[in-house]
CSV table of C-alpha atoms in Angstrom, one decimal:
chain,number,residue,atom,x,y,z
A,212,UNK,CA,-3.5,19.4,23.3
A,213,UNK,CA,-0.1,20.6,22.4
A,214,UNK,CA,-0.4,23.8,20.4
A,215,UNK,CA,3.0,25.5,21.1
A,216,UNK,CA,6.5,24.3,22.0
A,217,UNK,CA,10.1,25.4,22.0
A,218,UNK,CA,13.4,24.4,20.5
A,219,UNK,CA,16.0,26.5,22.3
A,220,UNK,CA,19.0,24.2,21.6
A,221,UNK,CA,21.1,24.7,18.4
A,222,UNK,CA,20.7,22.6,15.3
A,223,UNK,CA,24.1,21.1,16.1
A,224,UNK,CA,22.8,20.0,19.6
A,225,UNK,CA,19.7,18.5,18.1
A,226,UNK,CA,21.7,16.7,15.5
A,227,UNK,CA,24.1,15.3,18.1
A,228,UNK,CA,21.3,14.3,20.5
A,229,UNK,CA,19.4,12.4,17.8
A,230,UNK,CA,22.2,11.1,15.7
A,231,UNK,CA,21.3,13.0,12.5
A,232,UNK,CA,22.8,15.7,10.3
A,233,UNK,CA,21.7,19.3,11.0
A,234,UNK,CA,19.2,21.1,8.7
A,235,UNK,CA,21.3,23.9,7.1
A,236,UNK,CA,20.0,27.4,7.6
A,237,UNK,CA,17.3,26.4,10.2
A,238,UNK,CA,17.4,29.1,12.8
A,239,UNK,CA,17.3,28.6,16.6
A,240,UNK,CA,16.3,29.3,19.2
A,241,UNK,CA,12.6,29.1,18.6
A,242,UNK,CA,10.6,30.2,21.6
A,243,UNK,CA,7.1,29.8,20.1
A,244,UNK,CA,6.9,27.0,17.5
A,245,UNK,CA,3.3,27.1,16.2
A,246,UNK,CA,1.0,25.0,14.0
A,247,UNK,CA,1.5,25.5,10.2
A,248,UNK,CA,5.2,26.3,10.7
A,249,UNK,CA,8.1,24.3,9.4
A,250,UNK,CA,9.4,22.1,12.2
A,251,UNK,CA,12.3,19.6,12.3
A,252,UNK,CA,11.4,16.0,12.7
A,253,UNK,CA,13.4,12.8,12.9
A,254,UNK,CA,12.4,9.9,10.6
A,255,UNK,CA,13.9,6.6,9.9
A,256,UNK,CA,14.4,5.8,6.2
A,257,UNK,CA,15.9,2.4,5.2
A,258,UNK,CA,17.3,1.9,8.6
A,259,UNK,CA,19.0,5.3,9.0
A,260,UNK,CA,17.8,8.3,10.9
A,261,UNK,CA,17.3,11.6,9.0
A,262,UNK,CA,16.2,15.0,10.1
A,263,UNK,CA,13.8,16.7,7.8
A,264,UNK,CA,11.7,19.9,7.8
A,265,UNK,CA,7.9,19.2,8.0
A,266,UNK,CA,4.8,21.3,8.1
A,267,UNK,CA,3.2,21.1,11.5
A,268,UNK,CA,-0.4,19.9,10.8
A,269,UNK,CA,-0.7,16.4,9.2
A,270,UNK,CA,-1.9,16.3,5.6
A,271,UNK,CA,-2.8,12.6,4.8
A,272,UNK,CA,-1.5,11.3,1.5
A,273,UNK,CA,-5.1,10.9,0.3
A,274,UNK,CA,-6.3,14.5,1.2
A,275,UNK,CA,-7.7,16.6,-1.6
A,276,UNK,CA,-6.6,19.9,0.0
A,277,UNK,CA,-3.7,20.6,2.4
A,278,UNK,CA,-5.9,22.8,4.5
A,279,UNK,CA,-7.0,19.7,6.4
A,280,UNK,CA,-3.6,19.9,8.2
A,281,UNK,CA,-4.8,23.0,10.1
A,282,UNK,CA,-7.1,20.6,12.0
A,283,UNK,CA,-4.6,17.8,12.5
A,284,UNK,CA,-1.9,19.3,14.7
A,285,UNK,CA,-2.4,16.6,17.4
A,286,UNK,CA,-3.5,13.0,17.3
A,287,UNK,CA,-5.0,11.3,20.4
A,288,UNK,CA,-3.1,8.0,21.1
A,289,UNK,CA,-6.4,6.3,21.9
A,290,UNK,CA,-7.7,6.6,18.3
A,291,UNK,CA,-4.5,6.3,16.2
A,292,UNK,CA,-5.6,2.9,14.8
A,293,UNK,CA,-9.2,4.1,14.1
A,294,UNK,CA,-9.1,7.5,12.6
A,295,UNK,CA,-8.5,7.5,8.8
A,296,UNK,CA,-6.3,10.6,9.1
A,297,UNK,CA,-3.8,8.8,11.3
A,298,UNK,CA,-4.0,5.0,10.9
A,299,UNK,CA,-1.8,4.7,7.8
A,300,UNK,CA,0.9,7.0,9.3
A,301,UNK,CA,0.7,5.2,12.6
A,302,UNK,CA,1.4,1.9,10.8
A,303,UNK,CA,4.2,3.2,8.5
A,304,UNK,CA,5.4,6.7,9.3
A,305,UNK,CA,6.3,7.5,12.8
A,306,UNK,CA,8.7,10.3,13.8
A,307,UNK,CA,10.4,12.0,16.7
A,308,UNK,CA,9.7,15.7,17.2
A,309,UNK,CA,12.6,17.4,19.0
A,310,UNK,CA,11.7,19.9,21.7
A,311,UNK,CA,13.0,21.2,25.0
A,312,UNK,CA,9.7,22.5,26.3
A,313,UNK,CA,6.0,23.0,25.5
A,314,UNK,CA,3.2,25.2,26.6
A,315,UNK,CA,-0.2,24.2,28.1
A,316,UNK,CA,-3.0,26.6,28.9
A,317,UNK,CA,-5.0,26.3,32.1
A,318,UNK,CA,-8.6,27.5,31.8
A,319,UNK,CA,-9.9,29.7,34.5
A,320,UNK,CA,-13.1,31.7,34.9
A,321,UNK,CA,-10.9,34.8,34.3
A,322,UNK,CA,-9.4,33.5,31.1
A,323,UNK,CA,-6.5,31.2,30.3
A,324,UNK,CA,-3.1,31.1,31.9
A,325,UNK,CA,-0.1,29.7,29.9
A,326,UNK,CA,2.4,27.4,31.6
A,327,UNK,CA,5.8,26.4,30.2
A,328,UNK,CA,6.8,22.8,30.8
A,329,UNK,CA,10.3,21.5,30.4
A,330,UNK,CA,12.7,18.9,31.8
A,331,UNK,CA,14.4,19.9,35.1
A,332,UNK,CA,17.8,19.7,33.3
A,333,UNK,CA,16.4,21.7,30.4
A,334,UNK,CA,17.7,19.1,28.0
A,335,UNK,CA,16.1,18.1,24.7
A,336,UNK,CA,13.4,15.4,24.5
A,337,UNK,CA,11.4,13.7,21.8
A,338,UNK,CA,7.7,14.0,21.4
A,339,UNK,CA,6.1,11.0,19.5
A,340,UNK,CA,4.7,12.0,16.2
A,341,UNK,CA,3.4,10.8,12.8
A,342,UNK,CA,4.4,12.1,9.4
A,343,UNK,CA,3.1,12.0,5.8
A,344,UNK,CA,4.1,13.1,2.3
A,345,UNK,CA,1.3,14.7,0.4
A,346,UNK,CA,1.6,15.4,-3.3
A,347,UNK,CA,0.3,18.8,-4.5
A,348,UNK,CA,-1.5,19.1,-7.9
A,349,UNK,CA,1.7,20.4,-9.4
A,350,UNK,CA,3.6,17.3,-8.2
A,351,UNK,CA,5.5,19.0,-5.4
A,352,UNK,CA,5.8,17.0,-2.1
A,353,UNK,CA,4.6,18.4,1.2
A,354,UNK,CA,6.0,16.6,4.3
A,355,UNK,CA,3.8,17.2,7.3
A,356,UNK,CA,3.5,16.0,10.9
A,357,UNK,CA,1.3,15.8,14.0
A,358,UNK,CA,2.1,15.4,17.7
A,359,UNK,CA,0.6,12.5,19.5
A,360,UNK,CA,-1.1,13.4,22.8
A,361,UNK,CA,-1.9,11.3,25.8
A,362,UNK,CA,-3.7,11.6,29.1
A,363,UNK,CA,-1.8,14.0,31.4
A,364,UNK,CA,0.5,12.8,34.2
A,365,UNK,CA,0.0,14.1,37.7
A,366,UNK,CA,2.1,17.2,37.1
A,367,UNK,CA,0.2,18.3,34.0
A,368,UNK,CA,-3.4,17.2,35.0
A,369,UNK,CA,-4.1,20.3,37.0
A,370,UNK,CA,-3.3,22.4,33.9
A,371,UNK,CA,-4.8,20.5,31.0
A,372,UNK,CA,-6.6,17.2,30.1
A,373,UNK,CA,-3.9,16.2,27.4
A,374,UNK,CA,-0.2,16.4,27.0
A,375,UNK,CA,2.3,15.4,24.3
A,376,UNK,CA,3.5,11.9,24.3
A,377,UNK,CA,7.1,12.3,25.5
A,378,UNK,CA,9.5,9.4,24.7
A,379,UNK,CA,12.3,8.2,26.9
A,380,UNK,CA,15.6,8.1,24.9
A,381,UNK,CA,15.6,4.3,25.3
A,382,UNK,CA,12.1,4.1,23.7
A,383,UNK,CA,12.9,6.3,20.6
A,384,UNK,CA,14.3,3.5,18.4
A,385,UNK,CA,11.3,1.2,19.1
A,386,UNK,CA,8.9,4.0,18.3
A,387,UNK,CA,10.6,4.7,14.9
A,388,UNK,CA,10.8,0.9,14.2
A,389,UNK,CA,7.0,0.7,14.7
A,390,UNK,CA,7.3,-2.0,17.4
């Protein structure tokens, strides 16, 4: 599970790395990005990348209540095509979630120990995500997202049984293009 992450780079650095415009007024650094907060995501709309602000916790377009998003902060890659909450977004609405680190908690008999995981070069990376637009009863749109998780690699396995799906830069375009 990925329940907290960081964006320490400036909005200008995020915009340059992902080829998008910065989100005006979005403050950085963010040392403890948490579910239900507004997070920057990168989407592709009519062939062009855009950076938008999304609520972290996916609210499917068909949901009656946005509170469902509190339970949908992560989506297991193994069930994306099966779960009603994710299959439509997986087919049509994929996103990149910029980050430069994330936290995983190792469970021990004495409690939990947080670990901060980042690239050696401390650069930005993209987590694979899904996004949706939900329409509130008053007609206002809510853009929301979820982080896709995978089985851990050998570095993360001693800490946790899941980790965010981290995309290589050369795989980002294919992910957004749904191929």
